[in-house]
Coordinates of C-alpha atoms in Angstrom, one line a residue:
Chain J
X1 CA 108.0 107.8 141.1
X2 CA 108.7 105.3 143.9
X3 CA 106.9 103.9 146.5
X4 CA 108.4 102.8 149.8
X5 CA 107.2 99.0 149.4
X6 CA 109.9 98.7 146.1
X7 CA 112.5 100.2 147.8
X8 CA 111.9 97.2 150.6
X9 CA 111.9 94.8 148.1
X10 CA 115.4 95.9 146.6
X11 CA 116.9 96.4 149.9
X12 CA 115.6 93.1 150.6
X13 CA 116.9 91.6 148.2
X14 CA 120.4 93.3 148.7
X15 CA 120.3 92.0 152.2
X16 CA 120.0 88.4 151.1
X17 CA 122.7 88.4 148.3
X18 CA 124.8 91.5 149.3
X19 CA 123.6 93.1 146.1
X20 CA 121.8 95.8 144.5
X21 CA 119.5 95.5 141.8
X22 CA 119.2 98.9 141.0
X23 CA 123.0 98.9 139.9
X24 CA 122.5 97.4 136.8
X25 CA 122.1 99.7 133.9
X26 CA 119.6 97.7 131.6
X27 CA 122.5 96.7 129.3
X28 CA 120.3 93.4 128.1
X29 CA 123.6 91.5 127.8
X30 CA 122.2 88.5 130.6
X31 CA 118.9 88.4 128.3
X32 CA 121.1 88.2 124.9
X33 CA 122.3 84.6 126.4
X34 CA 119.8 83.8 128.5
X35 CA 118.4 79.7 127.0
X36 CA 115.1 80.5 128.5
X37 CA 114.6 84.2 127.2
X38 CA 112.2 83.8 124.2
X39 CA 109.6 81.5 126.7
X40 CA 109.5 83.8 129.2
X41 CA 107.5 86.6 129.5
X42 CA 110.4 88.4 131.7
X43 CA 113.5 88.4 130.5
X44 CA 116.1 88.8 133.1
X45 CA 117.0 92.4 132.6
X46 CA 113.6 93.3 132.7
X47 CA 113.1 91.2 135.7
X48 CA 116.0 93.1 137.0
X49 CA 113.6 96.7 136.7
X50 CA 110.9 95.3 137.7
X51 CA 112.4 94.7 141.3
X52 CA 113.4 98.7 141.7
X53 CA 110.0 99.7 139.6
X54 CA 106.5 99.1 140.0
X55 CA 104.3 97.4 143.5
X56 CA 106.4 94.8 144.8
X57 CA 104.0 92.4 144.1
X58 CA 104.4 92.3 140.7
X59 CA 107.5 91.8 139.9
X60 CA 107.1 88.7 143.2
X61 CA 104.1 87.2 141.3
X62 CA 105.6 86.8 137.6
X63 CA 105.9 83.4 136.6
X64 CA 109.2 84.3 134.7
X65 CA 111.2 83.6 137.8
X66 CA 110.6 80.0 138.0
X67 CA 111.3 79.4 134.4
X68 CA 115.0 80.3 135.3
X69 CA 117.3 77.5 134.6
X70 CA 119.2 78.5 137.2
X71 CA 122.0 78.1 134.4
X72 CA 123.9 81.0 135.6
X73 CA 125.2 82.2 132.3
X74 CA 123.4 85.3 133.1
X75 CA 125.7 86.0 136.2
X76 CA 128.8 85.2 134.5
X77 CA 127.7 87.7 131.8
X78 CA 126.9 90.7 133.3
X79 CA 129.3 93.4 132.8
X80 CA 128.5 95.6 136.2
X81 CA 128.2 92.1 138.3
X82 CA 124.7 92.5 139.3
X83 CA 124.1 88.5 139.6
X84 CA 120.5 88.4 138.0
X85 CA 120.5 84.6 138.8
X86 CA 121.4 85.3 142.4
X87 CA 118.3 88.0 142.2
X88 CA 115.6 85.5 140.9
X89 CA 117.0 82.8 143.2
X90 CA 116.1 85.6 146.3
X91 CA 113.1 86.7 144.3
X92 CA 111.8 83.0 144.3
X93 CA 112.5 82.3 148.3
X94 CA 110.6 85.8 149.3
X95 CA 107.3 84.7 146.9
X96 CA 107.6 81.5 148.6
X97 CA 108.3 83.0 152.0
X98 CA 105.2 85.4 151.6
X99 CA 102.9 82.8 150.0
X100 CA 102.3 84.6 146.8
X101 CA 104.6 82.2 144.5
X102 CA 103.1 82.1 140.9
X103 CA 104.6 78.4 139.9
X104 CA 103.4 76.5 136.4
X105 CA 101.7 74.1 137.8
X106 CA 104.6 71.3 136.3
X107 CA 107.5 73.3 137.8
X108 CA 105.9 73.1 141.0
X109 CA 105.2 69.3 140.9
X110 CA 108.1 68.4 140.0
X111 CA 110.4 70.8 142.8
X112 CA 107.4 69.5 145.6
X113 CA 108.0 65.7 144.6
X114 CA 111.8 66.1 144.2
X115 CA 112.5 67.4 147.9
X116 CA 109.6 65.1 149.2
X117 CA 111.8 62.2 147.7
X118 CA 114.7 63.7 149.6
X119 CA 112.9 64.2 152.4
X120 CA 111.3 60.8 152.3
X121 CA 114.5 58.9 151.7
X122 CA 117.6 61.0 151.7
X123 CA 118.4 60.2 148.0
X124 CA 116.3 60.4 145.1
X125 CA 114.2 58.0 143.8
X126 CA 113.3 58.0 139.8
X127 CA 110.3 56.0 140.3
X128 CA 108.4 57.7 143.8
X129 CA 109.7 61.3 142.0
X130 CA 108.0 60.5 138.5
X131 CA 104.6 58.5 140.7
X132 CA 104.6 62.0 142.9
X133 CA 105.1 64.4 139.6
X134 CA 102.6 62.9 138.2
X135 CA 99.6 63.0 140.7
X136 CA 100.7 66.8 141.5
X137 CA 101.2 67.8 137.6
X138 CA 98.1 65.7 136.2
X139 CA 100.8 64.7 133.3
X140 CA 100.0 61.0 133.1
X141 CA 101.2 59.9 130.2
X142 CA 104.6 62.1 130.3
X143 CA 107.3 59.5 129.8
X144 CA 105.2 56.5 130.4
X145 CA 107.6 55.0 127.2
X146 CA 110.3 55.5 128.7
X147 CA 109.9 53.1 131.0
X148 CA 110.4 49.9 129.7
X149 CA 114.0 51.4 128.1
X150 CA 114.9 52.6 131.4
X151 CA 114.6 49.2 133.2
X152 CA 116.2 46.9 130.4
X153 CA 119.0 49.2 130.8
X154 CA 119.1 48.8 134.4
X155 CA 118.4 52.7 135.2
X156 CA 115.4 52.4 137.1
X157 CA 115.3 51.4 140.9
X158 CA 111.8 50.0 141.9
X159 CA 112.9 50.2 145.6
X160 CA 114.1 53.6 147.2
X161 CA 118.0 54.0 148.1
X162 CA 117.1 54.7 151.8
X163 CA 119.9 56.3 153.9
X164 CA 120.4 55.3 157.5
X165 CA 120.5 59.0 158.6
X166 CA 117.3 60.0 157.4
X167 CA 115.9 61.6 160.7
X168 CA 119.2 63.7 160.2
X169 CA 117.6 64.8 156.5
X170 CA 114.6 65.5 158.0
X171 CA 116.2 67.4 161.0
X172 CA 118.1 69.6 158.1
X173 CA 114.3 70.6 156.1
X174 CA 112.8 71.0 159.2
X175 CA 115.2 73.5 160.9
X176 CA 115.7 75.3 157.6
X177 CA 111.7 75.9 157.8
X178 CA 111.0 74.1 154.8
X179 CA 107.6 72.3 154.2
X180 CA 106.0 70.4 151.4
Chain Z
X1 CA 151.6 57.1 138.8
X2 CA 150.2 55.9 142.5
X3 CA 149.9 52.6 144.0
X4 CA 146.4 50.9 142.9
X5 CA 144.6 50.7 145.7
X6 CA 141.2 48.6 145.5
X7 CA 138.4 51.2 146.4
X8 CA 135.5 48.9 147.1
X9 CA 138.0 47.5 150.3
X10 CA 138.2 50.7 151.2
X11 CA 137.2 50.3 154.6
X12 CA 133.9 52.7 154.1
X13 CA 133.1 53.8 157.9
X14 CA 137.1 54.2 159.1
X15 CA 137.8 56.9 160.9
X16 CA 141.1 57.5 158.6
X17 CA 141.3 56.4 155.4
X18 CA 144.4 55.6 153.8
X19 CA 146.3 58.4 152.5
X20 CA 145.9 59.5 149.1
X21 CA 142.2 57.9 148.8
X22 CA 139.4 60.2 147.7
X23 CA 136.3 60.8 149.0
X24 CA 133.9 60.0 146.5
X25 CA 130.4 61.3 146.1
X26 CA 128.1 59.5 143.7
X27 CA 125.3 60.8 143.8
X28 CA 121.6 60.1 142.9
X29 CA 121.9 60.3 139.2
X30 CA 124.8 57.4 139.3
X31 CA 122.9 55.3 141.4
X32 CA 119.7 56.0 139.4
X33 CA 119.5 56.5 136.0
X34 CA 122.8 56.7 134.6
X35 CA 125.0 54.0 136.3
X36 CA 127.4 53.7 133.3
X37 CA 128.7 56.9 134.7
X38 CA 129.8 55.0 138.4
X39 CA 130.9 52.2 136.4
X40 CA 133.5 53.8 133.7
X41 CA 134.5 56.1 136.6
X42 CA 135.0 53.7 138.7
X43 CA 137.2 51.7 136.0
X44 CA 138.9 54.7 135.2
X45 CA 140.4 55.7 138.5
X46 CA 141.4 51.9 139.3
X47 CA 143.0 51.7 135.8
X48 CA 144.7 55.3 136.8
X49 CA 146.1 54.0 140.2
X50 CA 143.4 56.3 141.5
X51 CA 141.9 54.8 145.0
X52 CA 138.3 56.3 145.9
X53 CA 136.1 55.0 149.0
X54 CA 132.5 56.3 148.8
X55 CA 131.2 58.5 151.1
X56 CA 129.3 56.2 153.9
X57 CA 125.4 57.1 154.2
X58 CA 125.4 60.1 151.5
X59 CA 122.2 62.2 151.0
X60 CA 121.1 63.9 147.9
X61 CA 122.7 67.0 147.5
X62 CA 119.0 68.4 146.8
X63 CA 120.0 70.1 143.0
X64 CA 118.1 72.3 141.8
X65 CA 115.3 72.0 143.4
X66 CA 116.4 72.9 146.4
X67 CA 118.5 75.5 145.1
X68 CA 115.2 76.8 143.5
X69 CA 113.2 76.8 146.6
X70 CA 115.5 77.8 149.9
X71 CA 119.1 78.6 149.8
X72 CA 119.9 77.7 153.3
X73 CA 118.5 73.9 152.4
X74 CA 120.7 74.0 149.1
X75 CA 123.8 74.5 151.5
X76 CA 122.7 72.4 154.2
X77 CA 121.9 69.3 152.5
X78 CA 125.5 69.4 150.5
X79 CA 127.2 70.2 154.1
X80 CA 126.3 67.3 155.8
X81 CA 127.5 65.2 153.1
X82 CA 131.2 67.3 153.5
X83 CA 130.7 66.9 157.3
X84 CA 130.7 63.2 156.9
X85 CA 133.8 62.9 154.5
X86 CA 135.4 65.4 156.5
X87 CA 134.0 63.3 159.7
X88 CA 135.8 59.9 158.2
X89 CA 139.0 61.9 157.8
X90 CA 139.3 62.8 153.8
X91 CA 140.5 66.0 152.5
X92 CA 139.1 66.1 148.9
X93 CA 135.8 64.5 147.9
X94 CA 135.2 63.7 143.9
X95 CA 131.8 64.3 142.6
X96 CA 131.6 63.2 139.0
X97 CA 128.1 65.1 138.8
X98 CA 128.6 68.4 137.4
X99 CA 124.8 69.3 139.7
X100 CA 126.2 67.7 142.5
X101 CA 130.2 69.1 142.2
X102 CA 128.0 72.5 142.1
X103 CA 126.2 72.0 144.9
X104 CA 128.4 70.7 146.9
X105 CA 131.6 73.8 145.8
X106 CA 128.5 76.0 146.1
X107 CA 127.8 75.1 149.4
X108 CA 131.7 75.2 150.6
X109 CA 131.7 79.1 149.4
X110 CA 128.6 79.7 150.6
X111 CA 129.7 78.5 154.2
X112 CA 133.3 80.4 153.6
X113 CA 131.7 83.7 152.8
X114 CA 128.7 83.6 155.4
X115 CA 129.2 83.5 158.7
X116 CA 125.4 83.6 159.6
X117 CA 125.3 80.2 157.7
X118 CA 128.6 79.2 159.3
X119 CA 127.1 79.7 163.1
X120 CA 124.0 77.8 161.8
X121 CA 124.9 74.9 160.2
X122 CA 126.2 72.8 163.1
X123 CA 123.0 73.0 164.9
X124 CA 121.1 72.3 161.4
X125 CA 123.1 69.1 160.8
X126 CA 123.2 67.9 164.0
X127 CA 126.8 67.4 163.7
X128 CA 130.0 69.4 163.8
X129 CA 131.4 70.8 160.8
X130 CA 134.7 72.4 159.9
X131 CA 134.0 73.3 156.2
X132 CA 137.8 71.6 155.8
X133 CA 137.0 69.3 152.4
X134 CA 138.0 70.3 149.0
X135 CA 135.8 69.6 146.2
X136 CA 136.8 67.7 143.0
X137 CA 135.0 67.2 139.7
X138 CA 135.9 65.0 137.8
X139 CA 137.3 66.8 134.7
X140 CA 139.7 68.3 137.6
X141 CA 140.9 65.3 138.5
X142 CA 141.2 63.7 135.1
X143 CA 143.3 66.8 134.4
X144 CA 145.5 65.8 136.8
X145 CA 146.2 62.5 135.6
X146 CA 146.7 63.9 131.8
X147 CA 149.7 62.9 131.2
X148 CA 149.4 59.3 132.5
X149 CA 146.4 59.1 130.2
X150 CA 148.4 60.7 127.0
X151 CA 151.5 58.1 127.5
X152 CA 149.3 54.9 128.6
X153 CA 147.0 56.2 124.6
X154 CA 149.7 56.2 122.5
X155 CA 151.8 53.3 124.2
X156 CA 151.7 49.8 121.9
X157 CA 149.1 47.6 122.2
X158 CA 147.5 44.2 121.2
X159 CA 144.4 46.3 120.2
X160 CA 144.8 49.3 118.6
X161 CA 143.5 53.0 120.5
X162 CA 140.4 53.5 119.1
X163 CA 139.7 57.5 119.9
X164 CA 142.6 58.3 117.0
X165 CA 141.3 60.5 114.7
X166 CA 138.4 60.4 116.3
X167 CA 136.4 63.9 116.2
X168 CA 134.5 64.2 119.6
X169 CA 132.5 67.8 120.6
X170 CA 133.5 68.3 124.6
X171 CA 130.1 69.5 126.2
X172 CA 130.5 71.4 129.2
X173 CA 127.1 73.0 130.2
X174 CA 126.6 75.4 132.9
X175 CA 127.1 73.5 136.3
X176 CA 131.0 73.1 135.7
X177 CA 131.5 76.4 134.3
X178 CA 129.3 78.6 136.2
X179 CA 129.4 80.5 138.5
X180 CA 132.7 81.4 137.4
X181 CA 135.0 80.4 140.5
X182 CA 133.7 77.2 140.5
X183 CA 134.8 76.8 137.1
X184 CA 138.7 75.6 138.2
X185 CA 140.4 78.5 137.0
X186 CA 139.5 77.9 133.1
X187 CA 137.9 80.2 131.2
X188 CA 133.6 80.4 131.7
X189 CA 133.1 80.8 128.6
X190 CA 135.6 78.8 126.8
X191 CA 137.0 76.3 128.8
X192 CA 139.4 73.6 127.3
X193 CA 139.9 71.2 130.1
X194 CA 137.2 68.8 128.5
X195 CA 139.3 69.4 125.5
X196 CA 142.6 68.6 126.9
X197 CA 141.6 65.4 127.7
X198 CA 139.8 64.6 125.0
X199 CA 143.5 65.2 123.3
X200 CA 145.5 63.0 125.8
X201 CA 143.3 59.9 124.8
X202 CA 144.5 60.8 121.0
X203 CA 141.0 62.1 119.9
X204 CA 140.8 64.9 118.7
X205 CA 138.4 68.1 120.0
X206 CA 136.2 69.8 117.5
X207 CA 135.8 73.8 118.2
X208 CA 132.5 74.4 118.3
X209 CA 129.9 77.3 119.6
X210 CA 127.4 75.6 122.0
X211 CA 129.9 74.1 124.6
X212 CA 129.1 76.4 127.3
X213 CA 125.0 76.5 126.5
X214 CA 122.4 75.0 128.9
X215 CA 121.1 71.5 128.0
X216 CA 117.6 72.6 130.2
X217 CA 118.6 70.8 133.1
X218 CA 116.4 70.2 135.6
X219 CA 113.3 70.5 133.0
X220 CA 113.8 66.9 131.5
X221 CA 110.5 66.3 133.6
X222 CA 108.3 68.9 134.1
X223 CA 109.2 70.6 130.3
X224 CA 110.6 68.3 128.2
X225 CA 110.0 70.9 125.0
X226 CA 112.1 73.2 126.4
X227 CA 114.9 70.5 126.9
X228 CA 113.7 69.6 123.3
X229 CA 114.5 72.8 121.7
X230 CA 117.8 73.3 123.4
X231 CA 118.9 69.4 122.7
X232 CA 118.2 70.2 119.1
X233 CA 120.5 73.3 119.2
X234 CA 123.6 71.6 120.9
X235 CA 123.4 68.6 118.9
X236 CA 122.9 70.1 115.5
X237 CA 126.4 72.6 116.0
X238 CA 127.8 69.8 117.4
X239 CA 127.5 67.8 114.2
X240 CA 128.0 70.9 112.0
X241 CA 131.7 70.9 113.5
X242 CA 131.9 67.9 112.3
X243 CA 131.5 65.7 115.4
X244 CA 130.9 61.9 115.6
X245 CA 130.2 62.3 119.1
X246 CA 129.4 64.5 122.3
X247 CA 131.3 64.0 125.3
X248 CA 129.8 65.2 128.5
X249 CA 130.7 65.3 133.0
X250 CA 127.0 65.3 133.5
X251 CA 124.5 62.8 134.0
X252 CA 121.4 65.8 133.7
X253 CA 123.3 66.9 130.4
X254 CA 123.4 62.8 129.6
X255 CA 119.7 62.1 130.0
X256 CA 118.4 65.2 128.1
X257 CA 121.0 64.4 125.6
X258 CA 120.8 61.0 125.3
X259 CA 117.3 60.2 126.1
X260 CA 115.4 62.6 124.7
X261 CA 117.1 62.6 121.4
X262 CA 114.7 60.5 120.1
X263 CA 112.0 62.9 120.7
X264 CA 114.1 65.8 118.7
X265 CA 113.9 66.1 115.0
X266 CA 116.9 64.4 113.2
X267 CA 116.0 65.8 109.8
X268 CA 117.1 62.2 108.6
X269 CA 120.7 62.4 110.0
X270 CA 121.9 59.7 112.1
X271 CA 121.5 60.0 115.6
X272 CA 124.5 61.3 117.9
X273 CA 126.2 59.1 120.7
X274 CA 126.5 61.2 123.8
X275 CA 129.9 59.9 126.6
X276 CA 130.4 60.7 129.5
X277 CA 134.9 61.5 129.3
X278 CA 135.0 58.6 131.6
X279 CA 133.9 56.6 128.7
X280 CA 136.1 58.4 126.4
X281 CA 139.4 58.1 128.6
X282 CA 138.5 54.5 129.7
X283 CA 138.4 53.5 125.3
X284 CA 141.8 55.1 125.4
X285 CA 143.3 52.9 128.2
X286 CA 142.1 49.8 126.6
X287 CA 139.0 49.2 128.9
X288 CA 136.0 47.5 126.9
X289 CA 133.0 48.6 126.0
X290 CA 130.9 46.6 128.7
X291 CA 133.0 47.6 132.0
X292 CA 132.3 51.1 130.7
X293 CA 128.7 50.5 130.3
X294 CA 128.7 51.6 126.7
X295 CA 125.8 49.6 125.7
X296 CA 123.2 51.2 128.6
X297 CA 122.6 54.4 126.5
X298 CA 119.8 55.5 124.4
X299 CA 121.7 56.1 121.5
X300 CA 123.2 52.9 120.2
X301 CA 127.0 53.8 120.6
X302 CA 127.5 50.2 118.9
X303 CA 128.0 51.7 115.0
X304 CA 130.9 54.2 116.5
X305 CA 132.3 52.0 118.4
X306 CA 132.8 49.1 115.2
X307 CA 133.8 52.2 112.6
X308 CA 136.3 53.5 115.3
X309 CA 137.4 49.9 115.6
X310 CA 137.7 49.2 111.7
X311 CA 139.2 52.8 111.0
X312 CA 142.1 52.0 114.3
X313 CA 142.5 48.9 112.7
X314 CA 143.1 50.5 109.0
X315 CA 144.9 53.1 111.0
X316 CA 147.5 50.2 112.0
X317 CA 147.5 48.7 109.0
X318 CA 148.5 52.0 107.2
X319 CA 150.9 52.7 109.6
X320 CA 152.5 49.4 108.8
X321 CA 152.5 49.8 105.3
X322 CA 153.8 52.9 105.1
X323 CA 156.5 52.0 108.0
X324 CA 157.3 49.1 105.7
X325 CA 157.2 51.2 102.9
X326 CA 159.5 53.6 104.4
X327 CA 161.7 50.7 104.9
X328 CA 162.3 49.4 101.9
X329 CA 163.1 52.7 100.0
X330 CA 165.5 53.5 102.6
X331 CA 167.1 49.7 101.9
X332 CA 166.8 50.7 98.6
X333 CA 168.5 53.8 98.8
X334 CA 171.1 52.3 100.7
X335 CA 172.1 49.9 98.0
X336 CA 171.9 52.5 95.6
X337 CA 174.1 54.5 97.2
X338 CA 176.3 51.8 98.5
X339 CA 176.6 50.3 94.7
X340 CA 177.5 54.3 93.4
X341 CA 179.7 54.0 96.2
X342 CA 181.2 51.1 94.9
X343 CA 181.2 52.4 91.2
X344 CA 183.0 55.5 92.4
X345 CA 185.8 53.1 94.0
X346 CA 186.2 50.7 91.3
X347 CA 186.6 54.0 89.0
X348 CA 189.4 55.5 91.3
X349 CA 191.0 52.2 92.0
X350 CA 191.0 51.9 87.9
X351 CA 192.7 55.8 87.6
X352 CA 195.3 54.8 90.6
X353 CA 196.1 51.4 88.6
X354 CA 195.0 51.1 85.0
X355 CA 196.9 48.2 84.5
X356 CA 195.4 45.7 86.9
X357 CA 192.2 44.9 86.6
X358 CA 190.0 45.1 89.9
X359 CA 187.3 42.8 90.0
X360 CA 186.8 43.6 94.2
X361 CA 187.7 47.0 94.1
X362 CA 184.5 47.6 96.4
X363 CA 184.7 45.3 98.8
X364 CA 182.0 46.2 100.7
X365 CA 179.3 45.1 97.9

């Protein structure tokens, strides 16, 4: 049985990436080399049904989909070309898009502060990325002895690398409709 | 080879840059946390008559977390970075960062194949934009330049090439094999180009099974035991093969393997250096250890670096031996033979006339 809200979610999905999920035949082959497979409570092919099976919600709410690596080997794998990376890349935006993303709470520190580096700056910077993970993520201590190794080896910048054309960066999240 | 052309007088903001210069696209990473990367590359190209001018004002190219969170930002913020080398006149832009070379290929397809994002994208940049700049990693360009790297490793020299012998494990993770036709025409799933070069600088390339398997990327930060377990995996093949050392394009696959190996069990072995193949090529064109910022890393690349040194220098000194060895069996043989020779004449010239005696019936001795 079917209901009409799957089908939306499939033919959604086909209309971001050009295509359809419900082409691949459960072969498993992505899952056999996927680096992420045994931590995940999805594995990709089964992410791959539960996008043409079940409320749409569901397979939108699973936390699986952000511990993608976005490694690809899953993609380059797959024997019918269904692009399982390039369908939890399109699952992630529409859970975003719709508000219901289910993000660990560390994934979801670390993409905020990343892009809010960007943002910020135009370029990253190690130290506002690691102060900003941290506040989100509550990990203090993560890394903390690191630090001193990373400065006597000259790999830490205290000060950002600002570009000139930030505004332009800002201009770029801003008509894209993204917000931290 | 090409002229040398200095790349930091490079004029950065010229509207035309010289012919032949690269566009070159550092980004974050080299700037952050793993400037021995910029500085063998940059050592590398200059020593290969390579010229590159950075690209001027450069963003982030937004990696994966803006490939994780909105596709049309994971295009945009690469394409303005294009729009500006293609803006200061290049034609092909080198990005040593596997992410970054992604992104930034990714996001020239992306634009190609979609012309929704096509019609958006000057209006998102705020500039114009031709999609007209080809994108270079820097294993493609090294490739390139192969041969001028085999002939300049096996040339003479006051110090010996130290990479002879040496067994290295070329690690290619997922960002410069995958998706497939970003991968330069080499094979996803066993690529060689690494390889290849690792065989021009007189090294020699292990086969192993983990070359193509994600280090964990982007989860150095937010979870690190996942980069752990994976770490583990790569470097324990690696050494099974029989490696000394990985060699890797990536400053992502560089931090999780060189940084957090401490954290990963060693099982008492010793730990494993981790190059970048600038690093690697730089040792074979003579370059030192401290313009290729050998000594930045984690893992203390010191102890290779003095038992590739003794074992080139033992290397030579076998070579000499044996060369002088060689030698003198061939001077040997040659007065063996000529003194048979001269044996055999005094013999005939004693047949032909047995009644004189011939005491310089060789001649020649």
């Amino acid at each position: 049985m079917t209901s009409s809200s799957t089908i939306t979610l499939a033919t959604e999905i086909e209309g971001a990436i050009g295509i359809n999920p419900a082409t691949c035949y459960q072969c498993g082959k992505c899952s056999a080399g996927c680096p992420m497979a045994f931590e995940s409570d999805l594995r990709p092919h089964q992410v791959m049904r539960r996008v043409t099976s079940g409320p749409r919600e569901r397979a939108l709410q699973d936390e699986s989909i952000w511990l993608c690596l976005t490694c690809e080997t899953c993609s380059a794998r797959c024997p019918n070309g269904c692009d399982p990376a390039g369908v939890i890349d399109a699952l992630r935006e529409i859970a975003i898009e719709s508000g219901i993303a289910v993000m660990p709470r560390t994934v979801r520190a670390f993409h905020k502060s990343f892009l809010e580096q960007i943002r910020a700056n135009g370029r990253l910077h190690e130290v506002g990325l690691v102060v900003g993970y941290k506040l989100r993520s509550g990990a203090l201590m993560n890394d903390v002895t690191n630090a001193p190794g990373l400065l006597s080896r000259g790999k830490l910048g205290i000060m950002p690398d600002k570009i000139k054309g930030v505004a332009e960066v800002r201009r770029i999240f801003d008509k894209c409709g993204v917000t931290l | 080879m090409s002229t040398v052309v200095d790349a930091a007088a490079a004029p950065a903001a010229a509207t035309q840059p010289p012919a032949g210069v690269l566009a070159y696209y550092p980004g974050c990473s080299l700037h952050g946390t793993e400037p021995e990367y910029d500085e063998s590359l940059r050592a590398v190209v200059e020593a290969l008559g390579i010229a590159v001018a950075e690209i001027p004002d450069w963003n982030c190219c937004g990696a994966s977390s803006a490939h994780t969170t909105d596709h049309l930002l994971s295009v945009a913020l690469p394409a303005r970075n294009l729009a500006l080398a293609e803006a200061a006149g290049f034609d092909r832009v080198l990005a040593p960062c596997a992410a970054c070379y992604n992104r930034l290929a990714a996001a020239r397809v992306a634009v190609a194949e979609d012309a929704g994002i096509r019609e958006q994208l000057p209006d998102i940049l705020g500039r114009p934009f031709a999609n007209s700049v080809e994108v270079l990693s820097i294993v493609n360009l090294l490739r390139e330049a192969t041969a001028d790297i085999a002939q300049r490793a096996a040339a003479p020299r006051p110090t010996p090439n130290p990479l002879v012998g040496v067994k290295l494990a070329a690690y290619y993770g997922c960002l410069l094999v995958r998706p497939p036709e970003l991968s330069g025409g080499d094979d996803p799933e066993q690529p060689m180009f690494m390889d290849e070069v690792i065989g021009a600088c007189g090294a020699e390339a292990v086969d192993w099974n983990m070359k193509v398997e994600c280090c964990g990327g982007a989860f150095s930060v937010s979870r690190t035991s996942s980069v752990l377990r994976m770490g583990r995996a790569i470097i324990e093949d690696a050494r099974r093969q029989g490696a000394e050392a990985l060699v890797v394009a990536c400053p992502l696959c560089h931090t999780n393997l060189d940084l957090r190996q401490k954290a990963m069990e060693s099982r008492g072995e010793p730990r494993m250096p981790v190059l970048f193949i600038t690093q690697v090529v730089g040792l074979a064109l003579g370059l030192s250890p401290e313009t290729l910022g050998l000594k930045r890393h984690f893992i203390a690349t010191e102890p290779l670096l003095a038992d590739m040194s003794v074992r080139a220098t033992q290397r030579v000194a076998d070579e000499k031996k044996a060369a002088d060895e060689k030698a003198a069996k061939a001077a040997a043989r040659a007065a063996k033979e000529t003194a048979a020779k001269a044996a055999k004449a005094e013999a005939a010239a004693g047949e032909a006339a047995p009644a004189e005696a011939a005491p310089n019936a060789g001649g020649d001795v």
